[in-house]
Amino acid sequence: MTQTTAASPGAAGTAEAPLLVGRQGAVTTLTLNRPASLNSFTAAMHALLLPALEAAAADASVRAVVITGSGRGFCAGQDLADPAMSGAAGDGSPGGGNADVGAVVERFYKPLAERVRTMPVPVIAAVNGVAAGAGANFALCCDFVLAARSASFIQAFSKIGLIPDCGGTWLLPRLVGRARAIGLAMTGDKLPAEEAARIGLIWQCVDDALLMESAMALANRLAALSSKALAQTRLAIDAAVPLDFAAALSREAEVQGRMGRAADFAEGVAAFLAKRPAVFKDR
Ligand code: T3D
């Protein structure tokens, strides 16, 4: 059953909420919902988004999260006109000037990126349209990025005198190598979804009409696996990046020791031997 609710009413109780939260079986769906400005992030949207991710993380019945956008965009990054964000002091002066952009990043983007990268369940970005600036890197923080063929990715930061944030400096070179990371970040050029998939920036590009169906199918597939094993897989792969081979092998042995003592491993083996589907419960 699909259930979609506004995460909270609009400010005046009339406008639509900037985030819609839905549930389909074991999958939570989060829809960024400011289509008129391509779902760019406002303080009001951040105030709903992080708690919605926290709620999904705390709910043992949630086994995957899908994030998408309303309308023709996924997310155009920071709303450059939101007075509540400028300067993080809320001095009402949108744009650059004296804005304390570092404080905005500390307050909003750092916790958001960290939350996504440490979720106890897989997170899928279903990128339905343009993903720019922090909107692009928010998507890239997710475990899987599925993009509609008409979607695109833009490291828009250089065009307004900033550097990639929301994890971009860490993610880009790991995903596509230094040359492409530098190229994308310095030019701010639009990268079409097909090309993004071809160079390994994202998992998959699908026809527009199939985006949500594909994302939900993947989410349900992952929801049926051991959430604990999937979360530890993410952690182990990221942790291995700065390690040498021997250290990575040692870490695998240590983590695998813990996984081997967990109930999901016993269930996985029992199900295999009994030739029945496994029922994983761990988180
Ligand atoms: O404090 C801090 O800033 C720190 C945090 C930084 C993190 C960041 O994300 S910095 C990067 C911020 N994002 C951008 O610079 C992207 C700006 N947007 C664009 O370059 C373009 O809109 C796109 C390339 C994404 C899409 O272009 P297009 O031609 O498809 O659409 P459009 O006509 O430009 O946009 C449609 C509407 O959305 C338009 O409003 P209007 O004219 O119809 O009333 C446009 O102003 C609005 N919009 C798009 N992006 C933003 C935005 N409004 C506010 N903030 C935006 N980021």
mmCIF file of C-alpha atoms and ligand atoms in Angstrom:
data_model
loop_
_atom_site.group_PDB
_atom_site.id
_atom_site.type_symbol
_atom_site.label_atom_id
_atom_site.label_comp_id
_atom_site.label_asym_id
_atom_site.label_seq_id
_atom_site.Cartn_x
_atom_site.Cartn_y
_atom_site.Cartn_z
ATOM 1 C CA MET A 1 0.000 0.000 0.000
ATOM 2 C CA THR A 2 1.293 3.442 -0.890
ATOM 3 C CA GLN A 3 0.976 6.148 1.697
ATOM 4 C CA THR A 4 2.263 9.640 1.021
ATOM 5 C CA THR A 5 2.134 12.418 3.568
ATOM 6 C CA ALA A 6 3.598 15.862 3.719
ATOM 7 C CA ALA A 7 6.399 15.764 6.283
ATOM 8 C CA SER A 8 4.719 18.790 7.844
ATOM 9 C CA PRO A 9 2.302 21.446 6.661
ATOM 10 C CA GLY A 10 3.595 24.441 4.746
ATOM 11 C CA ALA A 11 4.651 27.456 6.760
ATOM 12 C CA ALA A 12 1.223 29.080 6.656
ATOM 13 C CA GLY A 13 -0.557 25.749 6.787
ATOM 14 C CA THR A 14 -1.625 26.199 3.177
ATOM 15 C CA ALA A 15 1.419 25.855 0.939
ATOM 16 C CA GLU A 16 2.587 22.356 0.072
ATOM 17 C CA ALA A 17 5.294 20.955 2.308
ATOM 18 C CA PRO A 18 8.783 20.954 0.750
ATOM 19 C CA LEU A 19 9.163 17.238 1.462
ATOM 20 C CA LEU A 20 6.716 14.380 0.903
ATOM 21 C CA VAL A 21 7.241 11.164 2.832
ATOM 22 C CA GLY A 22 5.736 7.925 1.549
ATOM 23 C CA ARG A 23 5.860 4.262 2.411
ATOM 24 C CA GLN A 24 5.494 1.211 0.161
ATOM 25 C CA GLY A 25 6.001 -1.983 2.122
ATOM 26 C CA ALA A 26 9.505 -1.869 3.602
ATOM 27 C CA VAL A 27 10.554 1.100 1.454
ATOM 28 C CA THR A 28 10.384 4.751 2.565
ATOM 29 C CA THR A 29 10.144 7.279 -0.279
ATOM 30 C CA LEU A 30 11.203 10.883 0.158
ATOM 31 C CA THR A 31 10.175 13.389 -2.513
ATOM 32 C CA LEU A 32 11.820 16.813 -2.589
ATOM 33 C CA ASN A 33 8.860 19.048 -3.298
ATOM 34 C CA ARG A 34 9.633 22.570 -4.482
ATOM 35 C CA PRO A 35 9.153 22.012 -8.208
ATOM 36 C CA ALA A 36 8.913 25.717 -9.132
ATOM 37 C CA SER A 37 12.577 26.182 -8.169
ATOM 38 C CA LEU A 38 13.722 22.702 -9.197
ATOM 39 C CA ASN A 39 13.499 21.441 -5.602
ATOM 40 C CA SER A 40 16.394 23.593 -4.467
ATOM 41 C CA PHE A 41 17.220 23.254 -0.776
ATOM 42 C CA THR A 42 15.768 25.778 1.662
ATOM 43 C CA ALA A 43 16.133 25.866 5.429
ATOM 44 C CA ALA A 44 12.514 24.666 5.594
ATOM 45 C CA MET A 45 13.293 21.659 3.391
ATOM 46 C CA HIS A 46 16.400 20.805 5.417
ATOM 47 C CA ALA A 47 14.299 21.010 8.587
ATOM 48 C CA LEU A 48 12.199 18.132 7.248
ATOM 49 C CA LEU A 49 14.750 16.118 5.284
ATOM 50 C CA LEU A 50 17.251 15.212 7.992
ATOM 51 C CA PRO A 51 14.527 14.211 10.507
ATOM 52 C CA ALA A 52 12.832 12.108 7.804
ATOM 53 C CA LEU A 53 16.106 10.244 7.223
ATOM 54 C CA GLU A 54 16.583 9.887 10.992
ATOM 55 C CA ALA A 55 13.068 8.455 11.289
ATOM 56 C CA ALA A 56 13.753 5.929 8.515
ATOM 57 C CA ALA A 57 17.044 4.984 10.189
ATOM 58 C CA ALA A 58 15.316 4.447 13.534
ATOM 59 C CA ASP A 59 12.411 2.388 12.162
ATOM 60 C CA ALA A 60 13.387 -1.288 12.033
ATOM 61 C CA SER A 61 10.615 -2.008 9.541
ATOM 62 C CA VAL A 62 12.221 0.281 6.932
ATOM 63 C CA ARG A 63 14.697 -1.697 4.802
ATOM 64 C CA ALA A 64 15.424 0.741 1.930
ATOM 65 C CA VAL A 65 14.962 4.434 1.135
ATOM 66 C CA VAL A 66 14.239 5.990 -2.268
ATOM 67 C CA ILE A 67 14.757 9.734 -2.784
ATOM 68 C CA THR A 68 13.375 11.603 -5.789
ATOM 69 C CA GLY A 69 12.088 15.032 -6.824
ATOM 70 C CA SER A 70 8.769 16.558 -7.874
ATOM 71 C CA GLY A 71 8.325 18.020 -11.324
ATOM 72 C CA ARG A 72 11.064 18.339 -13.925
ATOM 73 C CA GLY A 73 14.068 18.613 -11.593
ATOM 74 C CA PHE A 74 15.685 16.440 -8.929
ATOM 75 C CA CYS A 75 17.366 19.230 -6.944
ATOM 76 C CA ALA A 76 19.144 22.440 -8.039
ATOM 77 C CA GLY A 77 21.260 22.567 -4.866
ATOM 78 C CA GLN A 78 21.132 25.417 -2.425
ATOM 79 C CA ASP A 79 18.215 27.818 -2.990
ATOM 80 C CA LEU A 80 20.246 30.900 -3.752
ATOM 81 C CA ALA A 81 17.316 33.156 -2.872
ATOM 82 C CA ASP A 82 16.392 31.677 0.506
ATOM 83 C CA PRO A 83 16.944 34.431 3.071
ATOM 84 C CA ALA A 84 16.792 31.912 5.907
ATOM 85 C CA MET A 85 19.984 30.306 4.583
ATOM 86 C CA SER A 86 22.053 33.348 3.736
ATOM 87 C CA GLY A 87 24.776 33.882 6.227
ATOM 88 C CA ALA A 88 23.294 31.144 8.393
ATOM 89 C CA ALA A 89 22.603 34.147 10.543
ATOM 90 C CA GLY A 90 19.303 34.560 8.789
ATOM 91 C CA ASP A 91 20.122 38.204 8.072
ATOM 92 C CA GLY A 92 17.696 38.225 5.186
ATOM 93 C CA SER A 93 20.229 39.055 2.487
ATOM 94 C CA PRO A 94 20.189 36.334 -0.149
ATOM 95 C CA GLY A 95 23.229 35.674 -2.253
ATOM 96 C CA GLY A 96 26.914 36.087 -1.604
ATOM 97 C CA GLY A 97 28.209 39.192 0.106
ATOM 98 C CA ASN A 98 28.823 38.538 3.745
ATOM 99 C CA ALA A 99 27.020 35.205 3.772
ATOM 100 C CA ASP A 100 28.668 32.670 6.079
ATOM 101 C CA VAL A 101 28.494 29.847 3.576
ATOM 102 C CA GLY A 102 30.763 27.683 5.733
ATOM 103 C CA ALA A 103 28.201 27.850 8.529
ATOM 104 C CA VAL A 104 25.457 26.798 6.095
ATOM 105 C CA VAL A 105 27.535 23.823 4.996
ATOM 106 C CA GLU A 106 28.338 22.865 8.604
ATOM 107 C CA ARG A 107 24.741 23.209 9.695
ATOM 108 C CA PHE A 108 22.942 21.588 6.772
ATOM 109 C CA TYR A 109 25.061 19.798 4.176
ATOM 110 C CA LYS A 110 27.596 18.062 6.409
ATOM 111 C CA PRO A 111 24.968 16.334 8.602
ATOM 112 C CA LEU A 112 22.886 15.497 5.538
ATOM 113 C CA ALA A 113 25.752 13.845 3.673
ATOM 114 C CA GLU A 114 26.911 12.004 6.798
ATOM 115 C CA ARG A 115 23.399 10.758 7.523
ATOM 116 C CA VAL A 116 22.940 9.365 4.003
ATOM 117 C CA ARG A 117 26.350 7.662 4.004
ATOM 118 C CA THR A 118 25.720 5.967 7.357
ATOM 119 C CA MET A 119 22.117 4.845 6.938
ATOM 120 C CA PRO A 120 21.523 1.309 8.233
ATOM 121 C CA VAL A 121 19.711 0.510 4.969
ATOM 122 C CA PRO A 122 20.487 1.116 1.285
ATOM 123 C CA VAL A 123 19.573 4.534 -0.104
ATOM 124 C CA ILE A 124 18.632 4.982 -3.760
ATOM 125 C CA ALA A 125 18.487 8.331 -5.549
ATOM 126 C CA ALA A 126 15.934 8.259 -8.360
ATOM 127 C CA VAL A 127 17.135 11.315 -10.264
ATOM 128 C CA ASN A 128 14.190 12.469 -12.340
ATOM 129 C CA GLY A 129 15.723 15.646 -13.791
ATOM 130 C CA VAL A 130 18.574 18.075 -13.340
ATOM 131 C CA ALA A 131 20.718 17.580 -10.213
ATOM 132 C CA ALA A 132 22.953 20.599 -9.632
ATOM 133 C CA GLY A 133 25.376 21.761 -6.940
ATOM 134 C CA ALA A 134 24.625 20.195 -3.575
ATOM 135 C CA GLY A 135 21.642 18.511 -5.259
ATOM 136 C CA ALA A 136 24.016 16.523 -7.470
ATOM 137 C CA ASN A 137 26.291 15.568 -4.584
ATOM 138 C CA PHE A 138 23.380 14.696 -2.323
ATOM 139 C CA ALA A 139 22.361 12.178 -5.008
ATOM 140 C CA LEU A 140 25.944 10.903 -5.314
ATOM 141 C CA CYS A 141 26.046 10.290 -1.543
ATOM 142 C CA CYS A 142 23.379 7.622 -2.051
ATOM 143 C CA ASP A 143 24.333 3.959 -2.526
ATOM 144 C CA PHE A 144 22.676 3.797 -5.923
ATOM 145 C CA VAL A 145 21.905 6.581 -8.360
ATOM 146 C CA LEU A 146 19.339 5.719 -11.015
ATOM 147 C CA ALA A 147 18.736 8.577 -13.417
ATOM 148 C CA ALA A 148 16.085 9.220 -16.023
ATOM 149 C CA ARG A 149 17.544 9.552 -19.524
ATOM 150 C CA SER A 150 16.500 13.235 -19.572
ATOM 151 C CA ALA A 151 18.286 13.958 -16.266
ATOM 152 C CA SER A 152 21.688 15.596 -15.912
ATOM 153 C CA PHE A 153 24.348 16.319 -13.305
ATOM 154 C CA ILE A 154 26.005 19.713 -12.849
ATOM 155 C CA GLN A 155 28.775 20.665 -10.444
ATOM 156 C CA ALA A 156 27.414 24.210 -10.498
ATOM 157 C CA PHE A 157 29.635 25.514 -7.699
ATOM 158 C CA SER A 158 32.439 27.004 -9.830
ATOM 159 C CA LYS A 159 29.917 29.236 -11.599
ATOM 160 C CA ILE A 160 29.145 31.033 -8.327
ATOM 161 C CA GLY A 161 32.659 31.046 -6.918
ATOM 162 C CA LEU A 162 32.380 28.029 -4.614
ATOM 163 C CA ILE A 163 33.913 24.571 -4.384
ATOM 164 C CA PRO A 164 31.945 21.287 -4.495
ATOM 165 C CA ASP A 165 30.360 20.511 -1.132
ATOM 166 C CA CYS A 166 27.945 17.932 0.299
ATOM 167 C CA GLY A 167 30.748 15.379 -0.098
ATOM 168 C CA GLY A 168 31.623 16.284 -3.702
ATOM 169 C CA THR A 169 35.389 16.648 -3.222
ATOM 170 C CA TRP A 170 35.555 13.160 -1.665
ATOM 171 C CA LEU A 171 33.040 11.454 -3.927
ATOM 172 C CA LEU A 172 33.952 12.732 -7.388
ATOM 173 C CA PRO A 173 37.561 11.486 -7.650
ATOM 174 C CA ARG A 174 36.559 8.130 -6.140
ATOM 175 C CA LEU A 175 33.708 7.695 -8.582
ATOM 176 C CA VAL A 176 35.253 8.924 -11.812
ATOM 177 C CA GLY A 177 38.974 9.580 -11.175
ATOM 178 C CA ARG A 178 40.860 12.851 -10.718
ATOM 179 C CA ALA A 179 40.822 14.046 -14.335
ATOM 180 C CA ARG A 180 37.061 13.841 -14.669
ATOM 181 C CA ALA A 181 36.496 15.114 -11.109
ATOM 182 C CA ILE A 182 38.559 18.211 -11.863
ATOM 183 C CA GLY A 183 36.906 18.624 -15.274
ATOM 184 C CA LEU A 184 33.368 18.377 -13.966
ATOM 185 C CA ALA A 185 34.040 20.578 -10.928
ATOM 186 C CA MET A 186 35.987 23.308 -12.720
ATOM 187 C CA THR A 187 33.813 23.628 -15.831
ATOM 188 C CA GLY A 188 30.447 23.124 -14.151
ATOM 189 C CA ASP A 189 29.356 21.571 -17.453
ATOM 190 C CA LYS A 190 26.101 19.659 -17.661
ATOM 191 C CA LEU A 191 26.702 15.896 -17.756
ATOM 192 C CA PRO A 192 23.784 13.994 -19.342
ATOM 193 C CA ALA A 193 22.568 10.919 -17.449
ATOM 194 C CA GLU A 194 23.701 8.478 -20.136
ATOM 195 C CA GLU A 195 27.238 9.843 -20.035
ATOM 196 C CA ALA A 196 27.155 9.840 -16.215
ATOM 197 C CA ALA A 197 26.351 6.119 -16.299
ATOM 198 C CA ARG A 198 28.973 5.456 -18.987
ATOM 199 C CA ILE A 199 31.799 6.996 -16.921
ATOM 200 C CA GLY A 200 30.659 5.343 -13.679
ATOM 201 C CA LEU A 201 29.423 8.437 -11.865
ATOM 202 C CA ILE A 202 26.054 6.741 -11.373
ATOM 203 C CA TRP A 203 24.700 3.207 -11.320
ATOM 204 C CA GLN A 204 22.201 3.287 -14.181
ATOM 205 C CA CYS A 205 20.357 5.439 -16.701
ATOM 206 C CA VAL A 206 16.820 4.322 -17.556
ATOM 207 C CA ASP A 207 13.987 5.573 -19.737
ATOM 208 C CA ASP A 208 12.117 8.397 -18.025
ATOM 209 C CA ALA A 209 8.874 6.418 -17.827
ATOM 210 C CA LEU A 210 10.642 3.535 -16.079
ATOM 211 C CA LEU A 211 12.536 5.524 -13.428
ATOM 212 C CA MET A 212 10.332 5.037 -10.369
ATOM 213 C CA GLU A 213 9.409 1.482 -11.314
ATOM 214 C CA SER A 214 13.122 0.631 -11.642
ATOM 215 C CA ALA A 215 14.031 2.393 -8.396
ATOM 216 C CA MET A 216 11.257 0.646 -6.461
ATOM 217 C CA ALA A 217 12.159 -2.742 -7.950
ATOM 218 C CA LEU A 218 15.772 -2.264 -6.867
ATOM 219 C CA ALA A 219 14.670 -1.022 -3.416
ATOM 220 C CA ASN A 220 12.450 -4.061 -2.895
ATOM 221 C CA ARG A 221 15.242 -6.371 -4.025
ATOM 222 C CA LEU A 222 17.651 -4.796 -1.538
ATOM 223 C CA ALA A 223 14.991 -4.753 1.204
ATOM 224 C CA ALA A 224 14.826 -8.544 0.987
ATOM 225 C CA LEU A 225 18.558 -8.883 1.717
ATOM 226 C CA SER A 226 20.336 -8.518 5.054
ATOM 227 C CA SER A 227 20.322 -4.778 5.853
ATOM 228 C CA LYS A 228 23.159 -5.341 8.310
ATOM 229 C CA ALA A 229 25.312 -6.990 5.641
ATOM 230 C CA LEU A 230 24.552 -4.253 3.088
ATOM 231 C CA ALA A 231 25.385 -1.426 5.512
ATOM 232 C CA GLN A 232 28.609 -3.179 6.531
ATOM 233 C CA THR A 233 29.446 -3.684 2.843
ATOM 234 C CA ARG A 234 29.222 0.070 2.236
ATOM 235 C CA LEU A 235 31.359 0.750 5.300
ATOM 236 C CA ALA A 236 33.957 -1.871 4.380
ATOM 237 C CA ILE A 237 34.329 -0.601 0.798
ATOM 238 C CA ASP A 238 34.710 3.023 1.902
ATOM 239 C CA ALA A 239 37.079 2.084 4.729
ATOM 240 C CA ALA A 240 39.279 0.052 2.375
ATOM 241 C CA VAL A 241 40.010 3.002 0.055
ATOM 242 C CA PRO A 242 42.918 4.478 2.050
ATOM 243 C CA LEU A 243 44.177 1.058 3.249
ATOM 244 C CA ASP A 244 46.838 -1.109 1.658
ATOM 245 C CA PHE A 245 45.770 -4.576 0.478
ATOM 246 C CA ALA A 246 46.974 -6.380 3.596
ATOM 247 C CA ALA A 247 45.153 -3.971 5.894
ATOM 248 C CA ALA A 248 41.963 -4.338 3.846
ATOM 249 C CA LEU A 249 42.223 -8.131 4.114
ATOM 250 C CA SER A 250 42.625 -7.863 7.879
ATOM 251 C CA ARG A 251 39.632 -5.558 8.144
ATOM 252 C CA GLU A 252 37.538 -7.961 6.047
ATOM 253 C CA ALA A 253 38.428 -10.774 8.427
ATOM 254 C CA GLU A 254 37.523 -8.705 11.468
ATOM 255 C CA VAL A 255 34.151 -7.522 10.072
ATOM 256 C CA GLN A 256 33.352 -10.940 8.619
ATOM 257 C CA GLY A 257 33.897 -12.403 12.075
ATOM 258 C CA ARG A 258 31.118 -10.172 13.373
ATOM 259 C CA MET A 259 28.861 -10.868 10.378
ATOM 260 C CA GLY A 260 29.365 -14.584 10.834
ATOM 261 C CA ARG A 261 28.020 -14.365 14.386
ATOM 262 C CA ALA A 262 24.885 -12.465 13.291
ATOM 263 C CA ALA A 263 21.505 -14.133 12.845
ATOM 264 C CA ASP A 264 21.263 -13.155 9.169
ATOM 265 C CA PHE A 265 24.237 -15.354 8.247
ATOM 266 C CA ALA A 266 22.697 -18.375 9.960
ATOM 267 C CA GLU A 267 19.408 -17.671 8.208
ATOM 268 C CA GLY A 268 21.099 -17.194 4.807
ATOM 269 C CA VAL A 269 22.920 -20.509 5.023
ATOM 270 C CA ALA A 270 19.888 -22.378 6.409
ATOM 271 C CA ALA A 271 17.714 -21.000 3.599
ATOM 272 C CA PHE A 272 20.277 -21.956 0.949
ATOM 273 C CA LEU A 273 20.565 -25.511 2.241
ATOM 274 C CA ALA A 274 16.782 -25.890 2.586
ATOM 275 C CA LYS A 275 16.331 -24.430 -0.936
ATOM 276 C CA ARG A 276 13.916 -21.776 0.356
ATOM 277 C CA PRO A 277 13.982 -17.950 0.253
ATOM 278 C CA ALA A 278 15.835 -16.379 3.184
ATOM 279 C CA VAL A 279 13.978 -14.119 5.606
ATOM 280 C CA PHE A 280 16.484 -11.564 6.876
ATOM 281 C CA LYS A 281 15.636 -9.529 9.959
ATOM 282 C CA ASP A 282 18.859 -7.866 11.093
ATOM 283 C CA ARG A 283 19.388 -4.105 10.825
HETATM 284 O O1 T3D B 1 24.984 29.040 1.372
HETATM 285 C C1 T3D B 1 25.333 28.375 0.389
HETATM 286 O O2 T3D B 1 25.070 28.714 -0.780
HETATM 287 C C2 T3D B 1 26.118 27.112 0.621
HETATM 288 C C3 T3D B 1 25.661 25.930 -0.081
HETATM 289 C C4 T3D B 1 26.014 25.654 -1.328
HETATM 290 C C5 T3D B 1 25.550 24.411 -1.994
HETATM 291 C C6 T3D B 1 25.136 24.611 -3.417
HETATM 292 O O3 T3D B 1 24.327 23.825 -3.855
HETATM 293 S S1 T3D B 1 25.801 25.834 -4.357
HETATM 294 C C7 T3D B 1 25.034 25.603 -5.963
HETATM 295 C C8 T3D B 1 23.661 26.198 -6.023
HETATM 296 N N1 T3D B 1 22.988 25.838 -7.233
HETATM 297 C C9 T3D B 1 23.224 26.410 -8.405
HETATM 298 O O4 T3D B 1 24.077 27.271 -8.555
HETATM 299 C C10 T3D B 1 22.342 25.996 -9.565
HETATM 300 C C11 T3D B 1 21.508 27.176 -10.045
HETATM 301 N N2 T3D B 1 20.573 26.759 -11.076
HETATM 302 C C12 T3D B 1 20.926 26.601 -12.352
HETATM 303 O O5 T3D B 1 22.064 26.771 -12.742
HETATM 304 C C13 T3D B 1 19.830 26.221 -13.309
HETATM 305 O O6 T3D B 1 18.595 26.522 -12.720
HETATM 306 C C14 T3D B 1 19.862 24.718 -13.692
HETATM 307 C C15 T3D B 1 21.067 24.460 -14.615
HETATM 308 C C16 T3D B 1 19.927 23.823 -12.478
HETATM 309 C C17 T3D B 1 18.575 24.389 -14.503
HETATM 310 O O7 T3D B 1 18.431 25.288 -15.565
HETATM 311 P P1 T3D B 1 17.033 25.385 -16.341
HETATM 312 O O8 T3D B 1 17.251 26.336 -17.490
HETATM 313 O O9 T3D B 1 16.548 24.021 -16.652
HETATM 314 O O10 T3D B 1 15.991 25.998 -15.291
HETATM 315 P P2 T3D B 1 15.925 27.496 -14.770
HETATM 316 O O11 T3D B 1 14.990 28.286 -15.631
HETATM 317 O O12 T3D B 1 17.275 28.062 -14.541
HETATM 318 O O13 T3D B 1 15.254 27.274 -13.326
HETATM 319 C C18 T3D B 1 13.844 27.094 -13.156
HETATM 320 C C19 T3D B 1 13.424 27.932 -11.962
HETATM 321 O O14 T3D B 1 14.117 27.439 -10.810
HETATM 322 C C20 T3D B 1 13.846 29.390 -12.116
HETATM 323 O O15 T3D B 1 12.894 30.171 -11.453
HETATM 324 P P3 T3D B 1 11.844 31.089 -12.312
HETATM 325 O O16 T3D B 1 12.645 31.976 -13.183
HETATM 326 O O17 T3D B 1 11.041 30.089 -13.117
HETATM 327 O O18 T3D B 1 11.045 31.790 -11.262
HETATM 328 C C21 T3D B 1 15.147 29.445 -11.336
HETATM 329 O O19 T3D B 1 15.462 30.723 -10.851
HETATM 330 C C22 T3D B 1 14.845 28.488 -10.194
HETATM 331 N N3 T3D B 1 16.087 27.923 -9.620
HETATM 332 C C23 T3D B 1 16.901 27.025 -10.178
HETATM 333 N N4 T3D B 1 17.919 26.771 -9.372
HETATM 334 C C24 T3D B 1 17.754 27.532 -8.282
HETATM 335 C C25 T3D B 1 16.584 28.276 -8.438
HETATM 336 N N5 T3D B 1 16.162 29.154 -7.516
HETATM 337 C C26 T3D B 1 16.933 29.294 -6.415
HETATM 338 N N6 T3D B 1 18.065 28.586 -6.194
HETATM 339 C C27 T3D B 1 18.504 27.711 -7.099
HETATM 340 N N7 T3D B 1 19.634 26.987 -6.857
#
